[in-house]
Amino acid sequence: MAFVSTTSVLFILFISISGKSIPNSYIENRINLIEREVDMQLGSELVLNDDEKLANEILMHWKQKEIEESFRNPQYFNFSKHYFDYKNDIPKSKVYQIIRGMPKGAVLHVHSSLMLSADRLLNLTYENNLYMCKNEIGDLQFRFSEDIPKWPCHTSWVLLSDLRSLGDATKFDESLKNYFTLFSGSSRGCDKIDINTIWRKFEKISNVISQLIIYRPVTEKFFYEALNEFYNDNIQYIEIRSGLKSLYELNGTVHDKLYMPRLYRDVAERFKRDHPDFVGVKLIVTRHRLKTDEEIRKTINLARQVKQEMPSFLAGFDLVGQEDLGRSLSDILPLLNEAKNDLKYYFHGGETNWYGTSTDENLFDAVLLGSKRIGHAYGLIKHPSLLMAVKQYDIALEVNVVSNAVLGLVHDVRNHPLATYLALGLPVVLSSDDPGVWGADPLSHDFYITFMGVASKRADLRLLKQLAINSIKYSTLDIKNKEALYSVFHTKWDVFIKQVLTLSTNL
Amino acid sequence: MRAVIFILFFYSVYASNIDEYFDKRYRILKSESRTSLGGNVTLNDKEAAVNICLMHYKFKEVDYWFDNPRYFNCSRHYFTYKQYIKTSKVYRIIQDMPKGAALHVHDMGLLGPHYLLNITYQDNLYVCFDNNLHLLFANAPPKSPCDGKWQLMNKARNSSNNITKFDADLRNHFTLFVKNPDTIYPSIRETWRAFMKFFITVQPMLSYRPIWEQYFYDALKRFKEDNIMYLEVRSILPNLYELDGTVYDPLVTAKTYKKVIKNFMKDHRDFLGAKLIYAPPRKVDRVKLEEYLELAKRIKQDMSDTFAGFDLVGQEDLGSPLIEFVPQLLESASELNYFFHAGETDWYGTLTDENLVDAVLLGAKRLGHAYALPKHPQVLNEVIKKDIGLEVNVISNAVLSLVRDIRNHPLSAFLAHGLPVVLSSDDPGVWEADPLSEDFYIAFVAVASRLSDLRLLKQLAINSLKYSALDSISKVDALRKFNYKWNEFIDNFDCSKYQN
């Protein structure tokens, strides 16, 4: 089967449906209109080479097959259900298997402490000298220590290894794992609870994990592991968001806040040395948006110091936490306005369903403060002036589909505004936010669900490639490193295309 | 989209100082608000006072939900919160507000189970129970196929042990409402099956000629009570029949419309009237479509003043796409006005989705639903250029499984871009909604911006007349009568009335 362009497919479709009876002028107008739309779509500018065209046919064969089955049997269509209800079905999909093997470029919106899956985190609880404290309401505290920690604990500190050996270790580990993830096998309850409750659970998990990983030796292992998981999902470069935490040693020594970025940088360097086809990591320093001006100012100053000491490691600054409940950007404006010449901004903006609220207006401030990219930008579709501005000023939108579904913004992902962003050809990059917390792949699930559930049924390999290219294009790498990343990516891409071609016999 | 005018504001994005920053921010927000639907409406002093009252209550409701999202109903299924709507003060204000016209409603979905159940108390109604409920008026037991036994409804009711339960069971056939919608309607398949079953059940009962006439008269009355002054009703034009089994031509059904409308207007001088959109099922072949079109033209010839135009109905995903009928529809385009359902789907890039393209190219005067429009920027441009009204039915889209959290409804983007939107209610009787007030309410508090106010509501009402199929003279008259009613509403408005 020779490759035919989308337009000619449309044309053929027409003729076969309608024979000669549709006037030529109508056909022309129709093709013209659809073509203009297709030309706008993200990925439409890419021209595929012959091998890519063949690979595209294979990919689209499976895509059309899966979608047509769902179209005919919407009761089995997964993407209109909760992510937790279909997550385990994803690996069966041929399209997913192809995407899994695809080099995806960079991940630009991910919170470092929430990168790692619950299973890997569980492994870290096997480290020696880990004490645990469980209070009356079941909240956990962790502390590595030579002796019983002196930290306050409502009940008592117990060595985790002792607890584990007391009874059924498997059971113990299962229950421990629940503290590291929102995923419990199904959506039971999850799709009924309100956004604040989901976020409370989410922040609790985040808090538990963070206690486990601020012990310096574990930080190193954790971060290396996390990079490895991402690397194995065919990701070549990462910009992590992270707060600056004080790491500590077994003897209780506490490091200053600049120690952590140094350690992250060193681990990333080591990972790069071990994996020459991995291009690296940069850091976006974050602070919780509920903090006071003074606390935020402190972090901004720390970020300035990180920049001075490791200019090539620091990407910029952002504020995190549930946007609806946190302070709005305009509330912190003087502070942010003051630092905007020193730090690049990558603000979360419009991660909300509330139209016309202060949260929603964060989008305006993100743009006006010169944010290089906007995190989520879920509410952007309701703001024509900003849609225009992000296109005009080429401000990338970091879209995280699975995150938005799990954190209660959208139920049926076909209603995600990303569909419109893709149709308008806006500068989108796909990312995964906190894949560890919901047990998603580092990036493949987000790509797959976007490709099958959000994008047009006709969107093809060009969209996928463009999304990967965008993640490089809108990264904060300098030109030299960007070129290095492109070169790694293209090499991997060619290998990937060859791999897909071997699947052709299964057509 | 429509945003070219905004570029100006963003030149030199960076403001040098905080004052300048906030000044710029204010201007951008202001310009967005002006672009949004209703943004150009100017309120007089009296209206401004009403607006203060309205917005006081709106902010109270919305801010409460923002702070306590667990009490925000509209992110859940409509059936789980419809009972609470009545307690909202914003809702009560909207109820009292003249809303202009309902331009997208289907005749057999106009009235709810209460009314339909009452019909079953009429004489000469036969009933037969098998897996379905069969209802037919006749002067002798009907011969139509049924696995059970045909008997007179009154007899069946009286011989049941428990009349209350009998009626309650019966009532369930006349509504989609259930207490546990997420279990009963897990996907669009189950909802549309139940929805289609509703029509299959009620059609034989409603199409008994005297009942039909009374039903439509009462429907107009019910809509008028909800402060609606004009309707455009879509009908498949079922064959009406008499007790003796006489079956009429669909043309008779159309004439019945004309007659009832005339009678109703005689009794209600301040009502503007109604028009008919002939909208037969879309799941047909071209031969059948030819018959449809011929009938449409005959109706137009016979009663051009009552006939608005043509449409096709039924679940869009499952029916024939418009492209299938383009040659025929194009041929008739000079004779018939089109009001096509288009893009009532979540499926992006499918043939269903492309109905939007053909509806626009076929010159549709308005689009039904246009739910998928934000995914089609060029079609959207055409909509703006040709000023094609978008008939948006928020509750319908929620109940019929397109969207769950209503804040994700594309209407919010339509409003933001100031597109020519009219709100309607599709089949309010089927889900026991008001003729229009609940759709207005939900659109206003949950879909539109927190900041959009009386100007939006007024513009939506005006749009419903502006984009109607009334001829230009009647339209001027309609707007004049609307203004009269509107001013009456404003003049008599008493905020304290809504306090309790």
PDB file of C-alpha atoms in Angstrom, chain B residues 8-178:
ATOM      1  CA  LEU B   8      -1.815  45.211  20.553  1.00  0.00           C
ATOM      2  CA  PHE B   9      -2.067  44.767  24.271  1.00  0.00           C
ATOM      3  CA  PHE B  10       0.769  42.360  24.457  1.00  0.00           C
ATOM      4  CA  TYR B  11       3.319  44.371  22.527  1.00  0.00           C
ATOM      5  CA  SER B  12       6.114  45.080  24.913  1.00  0.00           C
ATOM      6  CA  VAL B  13       4.844  42.481  27.292  1.00  0.00           C
ATOM      7  CA  TYR B  14       7.090  43.634  30.065  1.00  0.00           C
ATOM      8  CA  ALA B  15       5.896  46.484  32.154  1.00  0.00           C
ATOM      9  CA  SER B  16       8.561  48.610  33.734  1.00  0.00           C
ATOM     10  CA  ASN B  17       6.841  49.094  37.051  1.00  0.00           C
ATOM     11  CA  ILE B  18       4.038  47.611  39.092  1.00  0.00           C
ATOM     12  CA  ASP B  19       1.504  50.322  38.301  1.00  0.00           C
ATOM     13  CA  GLU B  20       2.107  49.956  34.631  1.00  0.00           C
ATOM     14  CA  TYR B  21       1.858  46.206  35.049  1.00  0.00           C
ATOM     15  CA  PHE B  22      -1.522  46.318  36.679  1.00  0.00           C
ATOM     16  CA  ASP B  23      -2.723  48.906  34.234  1.00  0.00           C
ATOM     17  CA  LYS B  24      -1.813  46.652  31.345  1.00  0.00           C
ATOM     18  CA  ARG B  25      -3.322  43.650  33.078  1.00  0.00           C
ATOM     19  CA  TYR B  26      -6.537  45.530  33.624  1.00  0.00           C
ATOM     20  CA  ARG B  27      -6.769  46.557  29.982  1.00  0.00           C
ATOM     21  CA  ILE B  28      -6.265  43.000  28.750  1.00  0.00           C
ATOM     22  CA  LEU B  29      -8.873  41.608  31.095  1.00  0.00           C
ATOM     23  CA  LYS B  30     -11.240  44.373  30.114  1.00  0.00           C
ATOM     24  CA  SER B  31     -10.778  43.709  26.432  1.00  0.00           C
ATOM     25  CA  GLU B  32     -11.453  40.014  26.964  1.00  0.00           C
ATOM     26  CA  SER B  33     -14.586  40.815  28.826  1.00  0.00           C
ATOM     27  CA  ARG B  34     -15.707  43.045  25.950  1.00  0.00           C
ATOM     28  CA  THR B  35     -15.086  40.276  23.426  1.00  0.00           C
ATOM     29  CA  SER B  36     -17.103  37.783  25.411  1.00  0.00           C
ATOM     30  CA  LEU B  37     -20.784  37.314  24.667  1.00  0.00           C
ATOM     31  CA  GLY B  38     -22.782  40.167  26.155  1.00  0.00           C
ATOM     32  CA  GLY B  39     -19.632  42.233  26.576  1.00  0.00           C
ATOM     33  CA  ASN B  40     -21.042  44.977  24.378  1.00  0.00           C
ATOM     34  CA  VAL B  41     -24.368  45.281  26.147  1.00  0.00           C
ATOM     35  CA  THR B  42     -24.738  48.474  28.136  1.00  0.00           C
ATOM     36  CA  LEU B  43     -26.979  48.324  31.148  1.00  0.00           C
ATOM     37  CA  ASN B  44     -29.130  51.275  32.115  1.00  0.00           C
ATOM     38  CA  ASP B  45     -29.372  52.325  35.756  1.00  0.00           C
ATOM     39  CA  LYS B  46     -32.288  50.098  36.560  1.00  0.00           C
ATOM     40  CA  GLU B  47     -30.632  47.119  34.901  1.00  0.00           C
ATOM     41  CA  ALA B  48     -27.438  47.861  36.744  1.00  0.00           C
ATOM     42  CA  ALA B  49     -29.339  47.676  40.007  1.00  0.00           C
ATOM     43  CA  VAL B  50     -30.798  44.308  39.039  1.00  0.00           C
ATOM     44  CA  ASN B  51     -27.335  43.202  38.075  1.00  0.00           C
ATOM     45  CA  ILE B  52     -26.008  44.029  41.519  1.00  0.00           C
ATOM     46  CA  CYS B  53     -28.630  41.819  43.089  1.00  0.00           C
ATOM     47  CA  LEU B  54     -28.033  39.010  40.581  1.00  0.00           C
ATOM     48  CA  MET B  55     -24.262  39.115  40.977  1.00  0.00           C
ATOM     49  CA  HIS B  56     -24.498  39.290  44.726  1.00  0.00           C
ATOM     50  CA  TYR B  57     -26.196  35.939  44.703  1.00  0.00           C
ATOM     51  CA  LYS B  58     -24.061  34.539  41.901  1.00  0.00           C
ATOM     52  CA  PHE B  59     -20.817  35.340  43.711  1.00  0.00           C
ATOM     53  CA  LYS B  60     -22.210  33.899  46.873  1.00  0.00           C
ATOM     54  CA  GLU B  61     -22.985  30.614  45.149  1.00  0.00           C
ATOM     55  CA  VAL B  62     -19.868  30.367  43.016  1.00  0.00           C
ATOM     56  CA  ASP B  63     -17.467  31.426  45.760  1.00  0.00           C
ATOM     57  CA  TYR B  64     -19.001  28.949  48.137  1.00  0.00           C
ATOM     58  CA  TRP B  65     -18.374  26.195  45.607  1.00  0.00           C
ATOM     59  CA  PHE B  66     -14.878  27.418  44.911  1.00  0.00           C
ATOM     60  CA  ASP B  67     -14.106  27.192  48.619  1.00  0.00           C
ATOM     61  CA  ASN B  68     -16.004  23.942  49.080  1.00  0.00           C
ATOM     62  CA  PRO B  69     -15.740  21.990  45.847  1.00  0.00           C
ATOM     63  CA  ARG B  70     -17.327  18.969  47.492  1.00  0.00           C
ATOM     64  CA  TYR B  71     -20.592  20.891  47.390  1.00  0.00           C
ATOM     65  CA  PHE B  72     -20.170  21.944  43.794  1.00  0.00           C
ATOM     66  CA  ASN B  73     -22.893  20.004  42.126  1.00  0.00           C
ATOM     67  CA  CYS B  74     -22.277  20.733  38.498  1.00  0.00           C
ATOM     68  CA  SER B  75     -19.164  18.596  38.329  1.00  0.00           C
ATOM     69  CA  ARG B  76     -21.439  15.606  38.869  1.00  0.00           C
ATOM     70  CA  HIS B  77     -24.331  14.107  36.965  1.00  0.00           C
ATOM     71  CA  TYR B  78     -27.295  16.424  36.503  1.00  0.00           C
ATOM     72  CA  PHE B  79     -29.648  13.896  38.099  1.00  0.00           C
ATOM     73  CA  THR B  80     -27.744  14.025  41.362  1.00  0.00           C
ATOM     74  CA  TYR B  81     -28.269  17.759  41.820  1.00  0.00           C
ATOM     75  CA  LYS B  82     -31.319  18.820  39.856  1.00  0.00           C
ATOM     76  CA  GLN B  83     -33.467  18.895  42.986  1.00  0.00           C
ATOM     77  CA  TYR B  84     -31.147  21.456  44.585  1.00  0.00           C
ATOM     78  CA  ILE B  85     -31.372  23.919  41.716  1.00  0.00           C
ATOM     79  CA  LYS B  86     -34.774  25.116  42.890  1.00  0.00           C
ATOM     80  CA  THR B  87     -33.255  26.500  46.069  1.00  0.00           C
ATOM     81  CA  SER B  88     -30.864  28.792  44.214  1.00  0.00           C
ATOM     82  CA  LYS B  89     -31.714  32.467  44.205  1.00  0.00           C
ATOM     83  CA  VAL B  90     -29.910  32.967  40.928  1.00  0.00           C
ATOM     84  CA  TYR B  91     -32.118  30.275  39.481  1.00  0.00           C
ATOM     85  CA  ARG B  92     -35.258  31.963  40.727  1.00  0.00           C
ATOM     86  CA  ILE B  93     -34.193  35.250  39.201  1.00  0.00           C
ATOM     87  CA  ILE B  94     -33.509  33.496  35.913  1.00  0.00           C
ATOM     88  CA  GLN B  95     -36.911  31.832  36.064  1.00  0.00           C
ATOM     89  CA  ASP B  96     -38.576  35.210  36.277  1.00  0.00           C
ATOM     90  CA  MET B  97     -36.445  36.636  33.497  1.00  0.00           C
ATOM     91  CA  PRO B  98     -37.831  36.725  29.966  1.00  0.00           C
ATOM     92  CA  LYS B  99     -35.597  34.388  27.991  1.00  0.00           C
ATOM     93  CA  GLY B 100     -36.755  35.021  24.443  1.00  0.00           C
ATOM     94  CA  ALA B 101     -37.012  31.860  22.390  1.00  0.00           C
ATOM     95  CA  ALA B 102     -36.219  28.159  22.601  1.00  0.00           C
ATOM     96  CA  LEU B 103     -34.797  27.303  19.194  1.00  0.00           C
ATOM     97  CA  HIS B 104     -33.632  23.741  19.682  1.00  0.00           C
ATOM     98  CA  VAL B 105     -36.325  21.474  21.117  1.00  0.00           C
ATOM     99  CA  HIS B 106     -37.844  18.211  19.939  1.00  0.00           C
ATOM    100  CA  ASP B 107     -41.598  17.971  20.137  1.00  0.00           C
ATOM    101  CA  MET B 108     -41.861  14.636  21.903  1.00  0.00           C
ATOM    102  CA  GLY B 109     -39.357  15.712  24.542  1.00  0.00           C
ATOM    103  CA  LEU B 110     -41.099  18.938  25.509  1.00  0.00           C
ATOM    104  CA  LEU B 111     -43.091  17.724  28.500  1.00  0.00           C
ATOM    105  CA  GLY B 112     -42.113  15.485  31.365  1.00  0.00           C
ATOM    106  CA  PRO B 113     -43.395  12.312  33.014  1.00  0.00           C
ATOM    107  CA  HIS B 114     -45.993  14.063  35.105  1.00  0.00           C
ATOM    108  CA  TYR B 115     -47.839  15.219  32.020  1.00  0.00           C
ATOM    109  CA  LEU B 116     -47.347  11.952  30.165  1.00  0.00           C
ATOM    110  CA  LEU B 117     -48.652   9.935  33.088  1.00  0.00           C
ATOM    111  CA  ASN B 118     -51.796  12.038  33.101  1.00  0.00           C
ATOM    112  CA  ILE B 119     -52.405  11.116  29.494  1.00  0.00           C
ATOM    113  CA  THR B 120     -52.598   7.475  30.536  1.00  0.00           C
ATOM    114  CA  TYR B 121     -55.758   8.345  32.438  1.00  0.00           C
ATOM    115  CA  GLN B 122     -57.564   9.190  29.201  1.00  0.00           C
ATOM    116  CA  ASP B 123     -60.191   6.846  27.868  1.00  0.00           C
ATOM    117  CA  ASN B 124     -59.519   4.415  25.059  1.00  0.00           C
ATOM    118  CA  LEU B 125     -55.844   3.971  25.827  1.00  0.00           C
ATOM    119  CA  TYR B 126     -54.707   0.401  25.444  1.00  0.00           C
ATOM    120  CA  VAL B 127     -51.618  -0.964  27.068  1.00  0.00           C
ATOM    121  CA  CYS B 128     -49.547  -4.063  26.593  1.00  0.00           C
ATOM    122  CA  PHE B 129     -46.553  -5.091  28.647  1.00  0.00           C
ATOM    123  CA  ASP B 130     -43.754  -7.225  27.294  1.00  0.00           C
ATOM    124  CA  ASN B 131     -40.090  -6.274  27.551  1.00  0.00           C
ATOM    125  CA  ASN B 132     -41.298  -2.843  26.606  1.00  0.00           C
ATOM    126  CA  LEU B 133     -44.289  -0.732  27.342  1.00  0.00           C
ATOM    127  CA  HIS B 134     -46.746  -0.459  24.441  1.00  0.00           C
ATOM    128  CA  LEU B 135     -49.380   2.260  24.402  1.00  0.00           C
ATOM    129  CA  LEU B 136     -52.003   2.925  21.777  1.00  0.00           C
ATOM    130  CA  PHE B 137     -55.349   4.683  21.638  1.00  0.00           C
ATOM    131  CA  ALA B 138     -58.045   2.674  19.888  1.00  0.00           C
ATOM    132  CA  ASN B 139     -61.724   1.800  20.093  1.00  0.00           C
ATOM    133  CA  ALA B 140     -60.925  -1.923  20.080  1.00  0.00           C
ATOM    134  CA  PRO B 141     -57.920  -3.963  21.243  1.00  0.00           C
ATOM    135  CA  PRO B 142     -55.051  -3.130  18.873  1.00  0.00           C
ATOM    136  CA  LYS B 143     -53.537  -5.708  16.587  1.00  0.00           C
ATOM    137  CA  SER B 144     -50.038  -4.329  16.721  1.00  0.00           C
ATOM    138  CA  PRO B 145     -47.432  -6.889  17.718  1.00  0.00           C
ATOM    139  CA  CYS B 146     -46.786  -7.333  21.424  1.00  0.00           C
ATOM    140  CA  ASP B 147     -45.760 -10.414  23.365  1.00  0.00           C
ATOM    141  CA  GLY B 148     -48.222  -9.628  26.103  1.00  0.00           C
ATOM    142  CA  LYS B 149     -51.945  -8.977  26.098  1.00  0.00           C
ATOM    143  CA  TRP B 150     -53.492  -5.692  25.001  1.00  0.00           C
ATOM    144  CA  GLN B 151     -55.920  -4.341  27.568  1.00  0.00           C
ATOM    145  CA  LEU B 152     -57.466  -1.032  28.425  1.00  0.00           C
ATOM    146  CA  MET B 153     -55.166   1.033  30.575  1.00  0.00           C
ATOM    147  CA  ASN B 154     -57.876   1.877  33.099  1.00  0.00           C
ATOM    148  CA  LYS B 155     -58.648  -1.791  33.512  1.00  0.00           C
ATOM    149  CA  ALA B 156     -55.001  -2.707  33.883  1.00  0.00           C
ATOM    150  CA  ARG B 157     -54.537   0.024  36.438  1.00  0.00           C
ATOM    151  CA  ASN B 158     -57.583  -0.888  38.461  1.00  0.00           C
ATOM    152  CA  SER B 159     -56.778  -4.562  38.440  1.00  0.00           C
ATOM    153  CA  SER B 160     -53.280  -3.926  39.676  1.00  0.00           C
ATOM    154  CA  ASN B 161     -52.960  -4.432  43.423  1.00  0.00           C
ATOM    155  CA  ASN B 162     -51.347  -1.094  43.983  1.00  0.00           C
ATOM    156  CA  ILE B 163     -52.264   1.850  41.811  1.00  0.00           C
ATOM    157  CA  THR B 164     -49.541   4.078  43.239  1.00  0.00           C
ATOM    158  CA  LYS B 165     -46.931   1.520  42.366  1.00  0.00           C
ATOM    159  CA  PHE B 166     -48.517   0.893  38.991  1.00  0.00           C
ATOM    160  CA  ASP B 167     -48.290   4.588  38.186  1.00  0.00           C
ATOM    161  CA  ALA B 168     -44.783   4.889  39.547  1.00  0.00           C
ATOM    162  CA  ASP B 169     -43.659   2.026  37.326  1.00  0.00           C
ATOM    163  CA  LEU B 170     -45.402   3.604  34.401  1.00  0.00           C
ATOM    164  CA  ARG B 171     -43.799   6.934  35.139  1.00  0.00           C
ATOM    165  CA  ASN B 172     -40.335   5.360  34.934  1.00  0.00           C
ATOM    166  CA  HIS B 173     -40.974   4.753  31.270  1.00  0.00           C
ATOM    167  CA  PHE B 174     -41.537   8.455  30.726  1.00  0.00           C
ATOM    168  CA  THR B 175     -38.210   9.752  32.011  1.00  0.00           C
ATOM    169  CA  LEU B 176     -34.485   9.118  31.947  1.00  0.00           C
ATOM    170  CA  PHE B 177     -34.236  10.310  35.524  1.00  0.00           C
ATOM    171  CA  VAL B 178     -32.800   7.794  37.956  1.00  0.00           C
TER     172      VAL B 178
END
